[in-house]
PDB file of C-alpha atoms in Angstrom:
ATOM      1  CA  MET A 261     219.603  54.728  88.583  1.00 40.00           C
ATOM      2  CA  THR A 262     216.300  56.296  89.670  1.00 44.00           C
ATOM      3  CA  GLN A 263     213.724  56.244  86.881  1.00 47.00           C
ATOM      4  CA  LEU A 264     212.005  59.586  86.310  1.00 52.00           C
ATOM      5  CA  PRO A 265     209.494  60.719  83.689  1.00 44.00           C
ATOM      6  CA  SER A 266     210.824  61.488  80.229  1.00 40.00           C
ATOM      7  CA  PRO A 267     211.406  65.203  79.655  1.00 40.00           C
ATOM      8  CA  SER A 268     209.347  64.923  76.467  1.00 35.00           C
ATOM      9  CA  ALA A 269     206.170  64.037  78.375  1.00 35.00           C
ATOM     10  CA  PRO A 270     204.578  67.506  78.925  1.00 37.00           C
ATOM     11  CA  SER A 271     201.818  68.455  76.499  1.00 36.00           C
ATOM     12  CA  ASP A 272     203.528  71.811  75.898  1.00 49.00           C
ATOM     13  CA  SER A 273     205.945  70.741  73.166  1.00 48.00           C
ATOM     14  CA  ALA A 274     207.598  74.158  73.251  1.00 62.00           C
ATOM     15  CA  ARG A 275     209.096  73.352  76.672  1.00 77.00           C
ATOM     16  CA  PRO A 276     209.982  69.668  76.917  1.00 91.00           C
ATOM     17  CA  GLY A 277     212.002  70.182  80.091  1.00 97.00           C
ATOM     18  CA  ARG A 278     210.716  70.306  83.684  1.00 98.00           C
ATOM     19  CA  LEU A 279     210.411  73.249  86.063  1.00 98.00           C
ATOM     20  CA  ILE A 280     210.561  72.465  89.780  1.00 99.00           C
ATOM     21  CA  VAL A 281     210.156  75.310  92.268  1.00 99.00           C
ATOM     22  CA  ILE A 282     211.068  75.263  95.971  1.00 99.00           C
ATOM     23  CA  GLU A 283     209.209  77.820  98.100  1.00 99.00           C
ATOM     24  CA  GLY A 284     208.629  78.730 101.734  1.00 98.00           C
ATOM     25  CA  ILE A 285     209.356  81.412 104.311  1.00 96.00           C
ATOM     26  CA  ASP A 286     212.938  82.224 105.284  1.00 93.00           C
ATOM     27  CA  GLY A 287     214.642  79.543 107.358  1.00 93.00           C
ATOM     28  CA  THR A 288     212.800  76.548 105.909  1.00 97.00           C
ATOM     29  CA  GLY A 289     215.812  75.091 104.087  1.00 97.00           C
ATOM     30  CA  LYS A 290     214.850  75.897 100.503  1.00 98.00           C
ATOM     31  CA  THR A 291     218.416  76.414  99.303  1.00 97.00           C
ATOM     32  CA  THR A 292     219.614  73.154 100.869  1.00 98.00           C
ATOM     33  CA  LEU A 293     216.765  71.167  99.337  1.00 99.00           C
ATOM     34  CA  ALA A 294     217.213  72.803  95.930  1.00 99.00           C
ATOM     35  CA  ARG A 295     220.887  71.821  95.875  1.00 99.00           C
ATOM     36  CA  LEU A 296     220.182  68.269  97.021  1.00 99.00           C
ATOM     37  CA  LEU A 297     217.457  67.911  94.406  1.00 99.00           C
ATOM     38  CA  ALA A 298     219.646  69.225  91.607  1.00 99.00           C
ATOM     39  CA  ASP A 299     222.397  66.772  92.582  1.00 99.00           C
ATOM     40  CA  ALA A 300     219.939  63.855  92.762  1.00 99.00           C
ATOM     41  CA  LEU A 301     218.475  64.674  89.364  1.00 98.00           C
ATOM     42  CA  ARG A 302     221.944  64.876  87.820  1.00 98.00           C
ATOM     43  CA  GLU A 303     222.766  61.480  89.310  1.00 98.00           C
ATOM     44  CA  SER A 304     219.602  60.136  87.654  1.00 97.00           C
ATOM     45  CA  GLY A 305     220.906  61.301  84.285  1.00 97.00           C
ATOM     46  CA  ARG A 306     219.089  64.608  83.915  1.00 98.00           C
ATOM     47  CA  ASP A 307     220.620  67.797  82.542  1.00 98.00           C
ATOM     48  CA  VAL A 308     219.868  70.218  85.386  1.00 99.00           C
ATOM     49  CA  VAL A 309     219.949  73.987  85.825  1.00 99.00           C
ATOM     50  CA  LEU A 310     219.920  75.227  89.433  1.00 99.00           C
ATOM     51  CA  SER A 311     218.998  78.869  89.919  1.00 99.00           C
ATOM     52  CA  ARG A 312     217.505  81.259  92.454  1.00 98.00           C
ATOM     53  CA  GLU A 313     215.538  84.453  92.821  1.00 98.00           C
ATOM     54  CA  PRO A 314     216.367  87.239  93.180  1.00 96.00           C
ATOM     55  CA  THR A 315     218.988  86.506  90.540  1.00 97.00           C
ATOM     56  CA  ASP A 316     222.474  87.922  90.179  1.00 94.00           C
ATOM     57  CA  GLY A 317     221.275  90.146  87.317  1.00 96.00           C
ATOM     58  CA  PRO A 318     221.079  93.943  87.626  1.00 94.00           C
ATOM     59  CA  HIS A 319     217.587  94.012  89.155  1.00 94.00           C
ATOM     60  CA  GLY A 320     218.351  91.112  91.471  1.00 92.00           C
ATOM     61  CA  ARG A 321     221.602  92.727  92.605  1.00 92.00           C
ATOM     62  CA  ARG A 322     219.718  95.914  93.413  1.00 92.00           C
ATOM     63  CA  LEU A 323     217.236  93.972  95.526  1.00 91.00           C
ATOM     64  CA  ARG A 324     220.004  92.124  97.361  1.00 86.00           C
ATOM     65  CA  GLU A 325     221.952  95.312  97.965  1.00 86.00           C
ATOM     66  CA  SER A 326     218.863  97.018  99.378  1.00 83.00           C
ATOM     67  CA  ALA A 327     218.393  94.081 101.744  1.00 78.00           C
ATOM     68  CA  ARG A 328     222.028  94.197 102.858  1.00 77.00           C
ATOM     69  CA  GLN A 329     221.798  97.916 103.561  1.00 76.00           C
ATOM     70  CA  GLY A 330     218.420  97.665 105.246  1.00 70.00           C
ATOM     71  CA  ARG A 331     217.002 100.235 102.826  1.00 76.00           C
ATOM     72  CA  TYR A 332     213.833  98.859 101.303  1.00 76.00           C
ATOM     73  CA  PRO A 333     211.874 100.511  98.485  1.00 85.00           C
ATOM     74  CA  ARG A 334     208.127 100.981  98.610  1.00 90.00           C
ATOM     75  CA  ALA A 335     206.176  97.754  98.158  1.00 91.00           C
ATOM     76  CA  GLU A 336     205.095  98.706  94.631  1.00 94.00           C
ATOM     77  CA  GLU A 337     208.649  99.550  93.564  1.00 94.00           C
ATOM     78  CA  GLU A 338     209.975  96.389  95.148  1.00 93.00           C
ATOM     79  CA  ALA A 339     207.364  94.249  93.364  1.00 94.00           C
ATOM     80  CA  ALA A 340     208.279  95.943  90.074  1.00 96.00           C
ATOM     81  CA  LEU A 341     211.948  95.112  90.624  1.00 96.00           C
ATOM     82  CA  PHE A 342     211.120  91.472  91.312  1.00 96.00           C
ATOM     83  CA  LEU A 343     208.966  91.399  88.181  1.00 97.00           C
ATOM     84  CA  ALA A 344     211.752  92.858  86.029  1.00 97.00           C
ATOM     85  CA  ASP A 345     214.304  90.483  87.535  1.00 98.00           C
ATOM     86  CA  ARG A 346     212.029  87.513  86.883  1.00 98.00           C
ATOM     87  CA  ARG A 347     211.243  88.534  83.311  1.00 98.00           C
ATOM     88  CA  ASP A 348     214.957  88.662  82.581  1.00 98.00           C
ATOM     89  CA  HIS A 349     215.434  85.327  84.365  1.00 98.00           C
ATOM     90  CA  VAL A 350     212.678  83.676  82.333  1.00 98.00           C
ATOM     91  CA  GLU A 351     213.858  85.039  78.987  1.00 98.00           C
ATOM     92  CA  ARG A 352     217.566  84.444  79.468  1.00 98.00           C
ATOM     93  CA  LEU A 353     217.676  81.187  81.415  1.00 98.00           C
ATOM     94  CA  ILE A 354     214.440  79.424  82.324  1.00 98.00           C
ATOM     95  CA  LEU A 355     212.645  79.193  78.978  1.00 97.00           C
ATOM     96  CA  PRO A 356     215.774  78.427  76.922  1.00 97.00           C
ATOM     97  CA  ALA A 357     216.646  75.625  79.367  1.00 98.00           C
ATOM     98  CA  LEU A 358     213.123  74.171  79.314  1.00 98.00           C
ATOM     99  CA  ARG A 359     212.956  74.293  75.522  1.00 97.00           C
ATOM    100  CA  ALA A 360     216.270  72.444  75.416  1.00 97.00           C
ATOM    101  CA  GLY A 361     214.793  69.650  77.531  1.00 97.00           C
ATOM    102  CA  ARG A 362     216.680  70.565  80.698  1.00 98.00           C
ATOM    103  CA  TRP A 363     215.311  70.285  84.225  1.00 98.00           C
ATOM    104  CA  VAL A 364     215.238  73.647  86.025  1.00 99.00           C
ATOM    105  CA  VAL A 365     215.272  73.752  89.829  1.00 99.00           C
ATOM    106  CA  LEU A 366     214.434  77.162  91.301  1.00 99.00           C
ATOM    107  CA  ASP A 367     215.069  78.411  94.822  1.00 99.00           C
ATOM    108  CA  ARG A 368     212.070  80.837  94.965  1.00 99.00           C
ATOM    109  CA  TYR A 369     209.813  82.039  92.155  1.00 99.00           C
ATOM    110  CA  PHE A 370     206.828  84.362  91.796  1.00 98.00           C
ATOM    111  CA  TYR A 371     205.011  82.670  94.694  1.00 98.00           C
ATOM    112  CA  SER A 372     207.517  84.356  97.013  1.00 98.00           C
ATOM    113  CA  THR A 373     206.619  87.727  95.522  1.00 97.00           C
ATOM    114  CA  MET A 374     202.927  86.954  96.055  1.00 98.00           C
ATOM    115  CA  ALA A 375     203.572  86.047  99.694  1.00 98.00           C
ATOM    116  CA  TYR A 376     206.156  88.656 100.703  1.00 95.00           C
ATOM    117  CA  GLN A 377     204.735  91.628  98.824  1.00 96.00           C
ATOM    118  CA  GLY A 378     201.244  90.440  99.700  1.00 97.00           C
ATOM    119  CA  ALA A 379     202.289  90.741 103.338  1.00 96.00           C
ATOM    120  CA  ARG A 380     203.256  94.351 102.565  1.00 95.00           C
ATOM    121  CA  GLY A 381     199.745  95.128 101.394  1.00 97.00           C
ATOM    122  CA  LEU A 382     199.799  94.341  97.676  1.00 98.00           C
ATOM    123  CA  ASP A 383     197.225  92.087  96.020  1.00 98.00           C
ATOM    124  CA  PRO A 384     198.695  88.588  95.523  1.00 98.00           C
ATOM    125  CA  ALA A 385     196.191  87.891  92.727  1.00 97.00           C
ATOM    126  CA  GLU A 386     197.412  90.934  90.798  1.00 98.00           C
ATOM    127  CA  ILE A 387     201.028  89.865  91.303  1.00 98.00           C
ATOM    128  CA  GLU A 388     200.187  86.382  90.060  1.00 98.00           C
ATOM    129  CA  ARG A 389     198.427  87.712  86.949  1.00 98.00           C
ATOM    130  CA  ALA A 390     201.371  89.968  86.088  1.00 98.00           C
ATOM    131  CA  ASN A 391     203.820  87.063  86.395  1.00 98.00           C
ATOM    132  CA  ARG A 392     201.729  84.465  84.582  1.00 97.00           C
ATOM    133  CA  ALA A 393     201.727  86.730  81.531  1.00 98.00           C
ATOM    134  CA  PHE A 394     205.293  85.559  80.828  1.00 98.00           C
ATOM    135  CA  ALA A 395     206.504  83.124  83.525  1.00 98.00           C
ATOM    136  CA  PRO A 396     205.995  79.382  82.910  1.00 98.00           C
ATOM    137  CA  SER A 397     204.050  77.418  85.488  1.00 97.00           C
ATOM    138  CA  PRO A 398     206.002  74.862  87.538  1.00 98.00           C
ATOM    139  CA  ASP A 399     205.635  71.162  86.798  1.00 98.00           C
ATOM    140  CA  LEU A 400     206.024  70.693  90.549  1.00 98.00           C
ATOM    141  CA  LEU A 401     205.727  73.337  93.263  1.00 99.00           C
ATOM    142  CA  VAL A 402     207.273  72.307  96.593  1.00 99.00           C
ATOM    143  CA  LEU A 403     206.228  74.404  99.573  1.00 99.00           C
ATOM    144  CA  LEU A 404     208.275  73.924 102.747  1.00 99.00           C
ATOM    145  CA  GLU A 405     206.244  74.732 105.849  1.00 98.00           C
ATOM    146  CA  LEU A 406     207.667  75.553 109.271  1.00 98.00           C
ATOM    147  CA  PRO A 407     206.355  77.395 112.342  1.00 97.00           C
ATOM    148  CA  VAL A 408     207.646  80.966 112.307  1.00 96.00           C
ATOM    149  CA  GLU A 409     209.358  80.614 115.701  1.00 94.00           C
ATOM    150  CA  ASP A 410     211.302  77.605 114.419  1.00 95.00           C
ATOM    151  CA  ALA A 411     212.254  79.484 111.258  1.00 94.00           C
ATOM    152  CA  LEU A 412     213.522  82.470 113.243  1.00 92.00           C
ATOM    153  CA  GLU A 413     215.563  80.216 115.513  1.00 92.00           C
ATOM    154  CA  ARG A 414     217.170  78.614 112.458  1.00 92.00           C
ATOM    155  CA  ILE A 415     218.009  82.032 111.035  1.00 87.00           C
ATOM    156  CA  ARG A 416     219.623  83.159 114.288  1.00 86.00           C
ATOM    157  CA  SER A 417     221.601  79.956 114.780  1.00 87.00           C
ATOM    158  CA  GLN A 418     222.777  79.597 111.187  1.00 81.00           C
ATOM    159  CA  ARG A 419     223.751  83.211 110.567  1.00 67.00           C
ATOM    160  CA  GLY A 420     224.603  84.340 114.053  1.00 65.00           C
ATOM    161  CA  THR A 421     222.732  87.583 113.315  1.00 60.00           C
ATOM    162  CA  ALA A 422     219.296  89.018 113.985  1.00 57.00           C
ATOM    163  CA  PRO A 423     216.614  88.500 111.324  1.00 54.00           C
ATOM    164  CA  ASP A 424     216.386  91.225 108.671  1.00 57.00           C
ATOM    165  CA  HIS A 425     213.434  93.320 107.465  1.00 54.00           C
ATOM    166  CA  PHE A 426     211.848  90.352 105.692  1.00 57.00           C
ATOM    167  CA  GLU A 427     212.305  88.069 108.700  1.00 61.00           C
ATOM    168  CA  GLY A 428     210.457  89.773 111.569  1.00 79.00           C
ATOM    169  CA  ARG A 429     208.024  87.555 113.462  1.00 88.00           C
ATOM    170  CA  ASP A 430     204.844  89.477 112.645  1.00 93.00           C
ATOM    171  CA  TYR A 431     205.814  89.937 109.038  1.00 93.00           C
ATOM    172  CA  LEU A 432     206.723  86.274 108.538  1.00 94.00           C
ATOM    173  CA  GLU A 433     203.408  85.252 110.095  1.00 96.00           C
ATOM    174  CA  GLN A 434     201.645  87.213 107.379  1.00 97.00           C
ATOM    175  CA  VAL A 435     203.930  85.754 104.708  1.00 97.00           C
ATOM    176  CA  ALA A 436     203.174  82.243 105.945  1.00 97.00           C
ATOM    177  CA  LYS A 437     199.430  82.936 105.677  1.00 98.00           C
ATOM    178  CA  HIS A 438     199.869  83.960 102.051  1.00 98.00           C
ATOM    179  CA  PHE A 439     201.882  80.828 101.307  1.00 98.00           C
ATOM    180  CA  ALA A 440     199.154  78.752 102.978  1.00 98.00           C
ATOM    181  CA  ALA A 441     196.674  80.179 100.464  1.00 98.00           C
ATOM    182  CA  VAL A 442     198.746  79.224  97.409  1.00 98.00           C
ATOM    183  CA  GLU A 443     197.070  76.803  95.025  1.00 96.00           C
ATOM    184  CA  HIS A 444     198.627  74.786  92.221  1.00 97.00           C
ATOM    185  CA  PRO A 445     197.611  71.512  90.523  1.00 96.00           C
ATOM    186  CA  ARG A 446     201.010  69.981  91.339  1.00 97.00           C
ATOM    187  CA  LEU A 447     201.608  71.347  94.845  1.00 98.00           C
ATOM    188  CA  LEU A 448     203.613  69.353  97.390  1.00 99.00           C
ATOM    189  CA  ARG A 449     203.483  70.723 100.939  1.00 99.00           C
ATOM    190  CA  LEU A 450     206.210  69.356 103.197  1.00 99.00           C
ATOM    191  CA  ASP A 451     207.047  69.742 106.888  1.00 99.00           C
ATOM    192  CA  ALA A 452     210.417  71.507 106.879  1.00 98.00           C
ATOM    193  CA  ARG A 453     211.229  69.923 110.256  1.00 98.00           C
ATOM    194  CA  LEU A 454     211.961  66.686 108.392  1.00 98.00           C
ATOM    195  CA  ALA A 455     215.620  65.894 107.728  1.00 98.00           C
ATOM    196  CA  PRO A 456     216.909  67.121 104.340  1.00 98.00           C
ATOM    197  CA  ASP A 457     217.269  63.579 103.008  1.00 98.00           C
ATOM    198  CA  GLN A 458     213.656  62.835 103.953  1.00 99.00           C
ATOM    199  CA  LEU A 459     212.469  65.968 102.175  1.00 99.00           C
ATOM    200  CA  LEU A 460     214.464  64.982  99.116  1.00 99.00           C
ATOM    201  CA  ALA A 461     212.921  61.516  99.128  1.00 99.00           C
ATOM    202  CA  GLU A 462     209.422  63.022  99.196  1.00 99.00           C
ATOM    203  CA  VAL A 463     210.181  65.289  96.245  1.00 99.00           C
ATOM    204  CA  MET A 464     211.716  62.464  94.224  1.00 98.00           C
ATOM    205  CA  ARG A 465     208.654  60.323  94.971  1.00 98.00           C
ATOM    206  CA  ALA A 466     206.376  63.115  93.726  1.00 98.00           C
ATOM    207  CA  LEU A 467     208.399  63.410  90.522  1.00 97.00           C
ATOM    208  CA  ARG A 468     207.996  59.697  89.875  1.00 93.00           C
ATOM    209  CA  ASP A 469     204.206  59.767  90.418  1.00 83.00           C
TER     210      ASP A 469
END
């Protein structure tokens, strides 16, 4: 069994669990890695919650429906919807799980809002401040990096459809620049061209360090 740090190790005694966030532009394999990581942590004996953003809550459903229909709200309205969805996510799932000592693995978090809405002209620093007022900081932030052309090719081949509004080449280039500017004391940048099992091994190694 892989030995990982005790969930009681963080100095914040109010949240003895761990929060691990997987981020990156579309097509980098975040969902695959999040699932592999959750499975690996469960095999190591951890009580794991796997979740994603946008969520399946009312605000998240509205965001997903807008994306499906190709009807996108103004950047400010969209950012407000993400904020409301995340606040509900934090209050209902993330914080209760962390306080119970569970390990939470997230497929996207507020760094995506900083990058994607930042690419639409909003101030990423303002978005970060609004989210940090209530959203816990990750114990490990994993950022998957991939050239935009490679990401678009993955999207086309996996879905068999053209990229959507959030997946245009020029737009994703701007999103990638915002992700490149992200800073965090426990930030792990990984080349998304690595095989999924290699990516998983790197994340597990970081969790053991």
